[in-house]
XYZ file of C-alpha atoms in Angstrom:
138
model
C 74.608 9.879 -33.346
C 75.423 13.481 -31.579
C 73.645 16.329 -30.351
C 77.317 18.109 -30.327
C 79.641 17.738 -33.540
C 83.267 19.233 -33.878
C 85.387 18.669 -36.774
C 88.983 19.725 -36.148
C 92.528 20.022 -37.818
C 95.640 21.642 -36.943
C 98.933 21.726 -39.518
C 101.990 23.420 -38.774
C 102.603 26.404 -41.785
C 106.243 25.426 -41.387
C 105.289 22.175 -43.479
C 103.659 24.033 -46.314
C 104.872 26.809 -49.309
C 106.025 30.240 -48.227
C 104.351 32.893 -49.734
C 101.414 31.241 -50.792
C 97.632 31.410 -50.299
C 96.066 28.296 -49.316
C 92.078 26.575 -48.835
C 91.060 24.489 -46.395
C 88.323 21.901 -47.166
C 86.448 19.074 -45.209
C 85.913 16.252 -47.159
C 82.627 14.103 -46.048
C 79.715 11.933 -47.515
C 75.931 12.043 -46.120
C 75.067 8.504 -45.699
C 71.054 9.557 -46.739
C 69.426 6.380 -45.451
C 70.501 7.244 -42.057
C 71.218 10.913 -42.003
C 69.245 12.842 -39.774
C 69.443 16.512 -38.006
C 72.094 17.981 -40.120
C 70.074 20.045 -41.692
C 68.239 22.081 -38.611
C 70.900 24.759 -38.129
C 74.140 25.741 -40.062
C 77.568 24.702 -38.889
C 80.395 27.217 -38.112
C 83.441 26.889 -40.357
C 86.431 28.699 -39.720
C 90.463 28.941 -40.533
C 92.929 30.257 -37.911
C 96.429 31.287 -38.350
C 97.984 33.444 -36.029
C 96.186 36.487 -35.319
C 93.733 36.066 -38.479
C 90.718 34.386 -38.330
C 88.461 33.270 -41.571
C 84.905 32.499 -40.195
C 81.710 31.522 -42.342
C 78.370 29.426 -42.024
C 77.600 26.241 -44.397
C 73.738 24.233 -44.225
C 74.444 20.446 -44.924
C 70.752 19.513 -46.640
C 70.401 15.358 -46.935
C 66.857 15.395 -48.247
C 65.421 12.627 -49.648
C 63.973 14.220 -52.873
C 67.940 14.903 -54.227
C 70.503 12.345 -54.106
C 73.267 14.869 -52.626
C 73.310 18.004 -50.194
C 72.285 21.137 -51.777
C 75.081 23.369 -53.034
C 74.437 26.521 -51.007
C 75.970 30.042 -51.194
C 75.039 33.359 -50.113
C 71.750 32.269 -48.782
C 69.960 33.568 -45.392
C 69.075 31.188 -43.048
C 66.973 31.696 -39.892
C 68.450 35.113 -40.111
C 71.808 33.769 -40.287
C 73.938 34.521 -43.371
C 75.022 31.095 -45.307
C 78.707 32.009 -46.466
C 80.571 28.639 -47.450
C 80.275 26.468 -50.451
C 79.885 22.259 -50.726
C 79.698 20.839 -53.567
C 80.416 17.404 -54.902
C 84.057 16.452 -56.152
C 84.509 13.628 -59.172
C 85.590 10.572 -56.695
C 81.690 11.405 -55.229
C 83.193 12.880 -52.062
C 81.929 16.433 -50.900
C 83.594 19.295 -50.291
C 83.014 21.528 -47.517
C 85.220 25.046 -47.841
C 86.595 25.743 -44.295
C 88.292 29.208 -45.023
C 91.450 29.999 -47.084
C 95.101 31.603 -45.404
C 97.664 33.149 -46.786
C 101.593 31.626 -45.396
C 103.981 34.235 -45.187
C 106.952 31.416 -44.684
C 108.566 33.319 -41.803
C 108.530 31.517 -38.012
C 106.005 28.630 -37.426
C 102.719 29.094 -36.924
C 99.688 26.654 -36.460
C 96.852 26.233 -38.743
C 93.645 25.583 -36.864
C 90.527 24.519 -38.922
C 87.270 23.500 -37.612
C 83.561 22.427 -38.607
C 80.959 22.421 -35.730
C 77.348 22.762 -34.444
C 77.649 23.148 -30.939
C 74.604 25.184 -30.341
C 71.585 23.033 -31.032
C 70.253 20.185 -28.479
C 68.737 18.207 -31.113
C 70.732 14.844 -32.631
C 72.322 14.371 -35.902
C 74.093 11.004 -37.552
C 75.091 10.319 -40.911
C 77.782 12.228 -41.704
C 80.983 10.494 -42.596
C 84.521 11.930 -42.476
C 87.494 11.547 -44.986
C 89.526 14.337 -43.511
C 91.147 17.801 -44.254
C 92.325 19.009 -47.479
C 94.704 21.689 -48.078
C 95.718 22.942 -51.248
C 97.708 26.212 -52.889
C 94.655 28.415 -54.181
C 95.274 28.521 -57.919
């Protein structure tokens, strides 16, 4: 139990392909019995690399009446614009896009990728972390 929650990563792009385009995803589970608060404002997602910056929004929804979060894009909350897909994977996991970044493969840079809700004074529990996932974008 939190009022403050901050998911972060950081990879070095000296580890991964050159001249590829890459996503970022957090990989979680709502534990519904005993999630609570995740729901009252949208967290901040975002990629870093270098001087570029991927930002976006994503509402984690662990109602009772549907046995996973709502898949949400492109949706308006509280007048704030709802930009990142989750959606369940096959191993029951879900998937929470953080930002994609393209690797140029020249020097080393660092990769920073983050998930919070910093803003809100209210608690939240239940949500369980498997890590960060990065991939080639096919």
């Amino acid at each position: 139990m939190t009022s403050w929650l901050e998911v972060e990563g950081k990879i070095s792009t000296r580890i991964l392909s050159p001249n590829t385009m890459y996503k970022a995803c957090l990989i979680v589970q709502v534990a519904h019995h005993r999630a609570y608060g995740l729901d009252v404002l949208p967290f901040e997602v975002f990629v870093e690399v270098g001087d570029f910056r991927s930002r976006g929004t994503i509402l984690l929804s662990h109602s009772e009446r549907s046995k996973h979060p709502k898949k949400v894009l492109n949706l308006t909350y509280d007048q704030v614009h709802i930009s990142r897909v989750c959606h369940e994977r096959n191993d029951g996991w879900l998937e929470i896009e953080l930002g994609e970044f393209y690797n140029e493969g020249f020097g080393e840079k660092e990769v920073k990728m983050s998930l919070r809700e910093v803003d809100g004074v209210h608690l939240k529990a239940g949500l369980l972390v498997e890590g960060i996932e990065i991939r080639p974008v096919s």
